C-alpha positions as a printed NumPy array, in Angstrom:
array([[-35.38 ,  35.335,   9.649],
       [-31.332,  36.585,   9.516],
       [-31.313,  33.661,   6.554],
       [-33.977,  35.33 ,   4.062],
       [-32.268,  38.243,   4.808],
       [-29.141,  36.925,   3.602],
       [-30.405,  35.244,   0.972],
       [-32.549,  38.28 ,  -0.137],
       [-29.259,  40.588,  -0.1  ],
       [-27.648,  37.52 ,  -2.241],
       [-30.451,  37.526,  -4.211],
       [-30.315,  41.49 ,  -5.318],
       [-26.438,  41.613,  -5.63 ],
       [-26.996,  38.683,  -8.551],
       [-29.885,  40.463, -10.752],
       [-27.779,  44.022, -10.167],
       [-24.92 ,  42.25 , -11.629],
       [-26.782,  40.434, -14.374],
       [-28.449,  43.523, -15.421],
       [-24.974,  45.261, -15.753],
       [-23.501,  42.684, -17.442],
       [-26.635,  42.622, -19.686],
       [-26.494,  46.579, -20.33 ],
       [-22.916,  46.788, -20.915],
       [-23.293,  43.526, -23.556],
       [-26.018,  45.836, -25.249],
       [-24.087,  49.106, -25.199],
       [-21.134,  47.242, -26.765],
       [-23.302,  45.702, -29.517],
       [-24.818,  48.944, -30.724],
       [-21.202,  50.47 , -30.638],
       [-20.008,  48.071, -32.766],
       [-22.946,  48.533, -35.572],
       [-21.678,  51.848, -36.078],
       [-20.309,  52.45 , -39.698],
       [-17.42 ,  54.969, -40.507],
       [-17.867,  58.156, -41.768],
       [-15.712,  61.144, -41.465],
       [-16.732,  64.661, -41.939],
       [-14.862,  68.021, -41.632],
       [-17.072,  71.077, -40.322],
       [-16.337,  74.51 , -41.126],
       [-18.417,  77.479, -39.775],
       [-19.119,  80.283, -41.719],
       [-20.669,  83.832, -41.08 ],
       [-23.506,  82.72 , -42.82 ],
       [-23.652,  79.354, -42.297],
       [-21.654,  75.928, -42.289],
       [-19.395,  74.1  , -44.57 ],
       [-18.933,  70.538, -44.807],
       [-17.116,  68.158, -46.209],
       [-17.38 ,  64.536, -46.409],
       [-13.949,  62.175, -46.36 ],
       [-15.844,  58.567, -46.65 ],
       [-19.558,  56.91 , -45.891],
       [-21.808,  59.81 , -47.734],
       [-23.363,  60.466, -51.195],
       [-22.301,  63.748, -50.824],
       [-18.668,  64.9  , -50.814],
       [-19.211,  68.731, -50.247],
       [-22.088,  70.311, -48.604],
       [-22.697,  73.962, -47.452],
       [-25.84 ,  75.439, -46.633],
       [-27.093,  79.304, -44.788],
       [-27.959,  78.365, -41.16 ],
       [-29.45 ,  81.08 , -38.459],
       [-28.358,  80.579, -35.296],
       [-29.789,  78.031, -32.983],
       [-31.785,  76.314, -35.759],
       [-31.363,  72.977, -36.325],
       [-30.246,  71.219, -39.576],
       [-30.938,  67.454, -39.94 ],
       [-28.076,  65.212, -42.268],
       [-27.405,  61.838, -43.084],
       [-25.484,  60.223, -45.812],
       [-27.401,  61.575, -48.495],
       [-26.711,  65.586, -47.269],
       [-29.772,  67.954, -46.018],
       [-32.745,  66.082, -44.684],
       [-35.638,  66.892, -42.881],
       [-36.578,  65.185, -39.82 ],
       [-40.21 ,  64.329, -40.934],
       [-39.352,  62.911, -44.156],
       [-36.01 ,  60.677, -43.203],
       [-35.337,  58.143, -46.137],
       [-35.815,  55.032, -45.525],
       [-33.419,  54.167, -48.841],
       [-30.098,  51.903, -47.302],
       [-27.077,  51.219, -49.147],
       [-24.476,  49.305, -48.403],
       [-21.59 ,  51.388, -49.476],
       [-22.825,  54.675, -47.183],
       [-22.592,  54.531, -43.627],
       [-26.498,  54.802, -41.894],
       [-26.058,  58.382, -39.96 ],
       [-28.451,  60.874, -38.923],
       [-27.788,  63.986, -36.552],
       [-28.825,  67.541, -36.277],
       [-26.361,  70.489, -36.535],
       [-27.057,  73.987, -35.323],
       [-24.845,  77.06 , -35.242],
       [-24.336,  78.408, -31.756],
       [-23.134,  81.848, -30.65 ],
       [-19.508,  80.378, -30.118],
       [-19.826,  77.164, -31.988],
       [-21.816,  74.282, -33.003],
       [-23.978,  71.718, -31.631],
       [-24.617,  68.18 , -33.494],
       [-27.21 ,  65.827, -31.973],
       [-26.567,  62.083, -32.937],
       [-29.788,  60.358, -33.969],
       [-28.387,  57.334, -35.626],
       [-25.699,  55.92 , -36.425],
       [-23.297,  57.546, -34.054],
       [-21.711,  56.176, -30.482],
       [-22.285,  60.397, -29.297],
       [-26.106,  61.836, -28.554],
       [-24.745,  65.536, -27.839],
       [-21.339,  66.684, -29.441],
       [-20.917,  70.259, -29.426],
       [-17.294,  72.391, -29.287],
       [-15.979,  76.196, -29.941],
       [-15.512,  77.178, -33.523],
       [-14.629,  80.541, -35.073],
       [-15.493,  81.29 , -38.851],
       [-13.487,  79.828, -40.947],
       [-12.062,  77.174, -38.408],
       [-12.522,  73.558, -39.002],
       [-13.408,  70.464, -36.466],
       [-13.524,  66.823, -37.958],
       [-16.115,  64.128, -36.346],
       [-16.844,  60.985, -36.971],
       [-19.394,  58.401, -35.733],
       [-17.508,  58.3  , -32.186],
       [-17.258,  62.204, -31.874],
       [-14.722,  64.442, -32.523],
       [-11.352,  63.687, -34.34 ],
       [ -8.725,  65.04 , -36.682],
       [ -8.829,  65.321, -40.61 ],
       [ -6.017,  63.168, -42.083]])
């Protein structure tokens, strides 16, 4: 009896540790599909401002935005959610996220192609925050 009980303990400790190992593995793999991009955000009274440094079409978008609705973009500038291209090229980084202008700030929800799920920060009009597909960063 005390033996299965040992061995049953044993037992558990080894597939907890597997299945960390395994998650972490997987974790690090999808990190390191990530492509660069690097965009600069402005906010604006009536809407945002951005502008793109490397892995978009696009190299400056702006656009009205209410607040607290949503704006889907990838590398090809304003999208809609339903109707996501499924168009790849090799030279532009694969992104996707959602930004939406908040009372203080902004709110970007990463849907592809990003390491962050929920980035969101304080910005004024007319102040500027850089991200990139691991979150925030400066504009070099």
């Amino acid at each position: 009896m005390k033996t299965e009980g040992i061995i049953l303990k044993h037992t558990s400790a080894i597939m907890l540790m597997f299945l960390m190992m395994t998650t972490g593995s997987l974790m690090a793999q999808e990190k390191t599909d990530l492509q660069d991009f690097k965009i600069l955000l402005e906010r604006t009274s009536k809407g945002i401002k951005m502008k793109s440094a490397q892995g978009s079409a696009w190299i400056d978008l702006s656009f009205s935005l209410k607040q607290n609705v949503p704006q889907a973009i990838d590398e090809y500038g304003m999208t809609d959610l339903n109707k996501v291209t499924s168009q790849k090229d090799e030279n532009l980084a694969d992104f996707l996220f959602t930004v939406t202008k908040t009372k203080d700030g902004l709110e970007l929800k990463g849907l592809q192609g990003t390491a962050w799920t929920d980035l969101s920060f304080t910005l004024n009009n007319r102040n500027q925050q850089a991200i990139d597909a691991y979150g925030m960063t400066t504009w070099d």
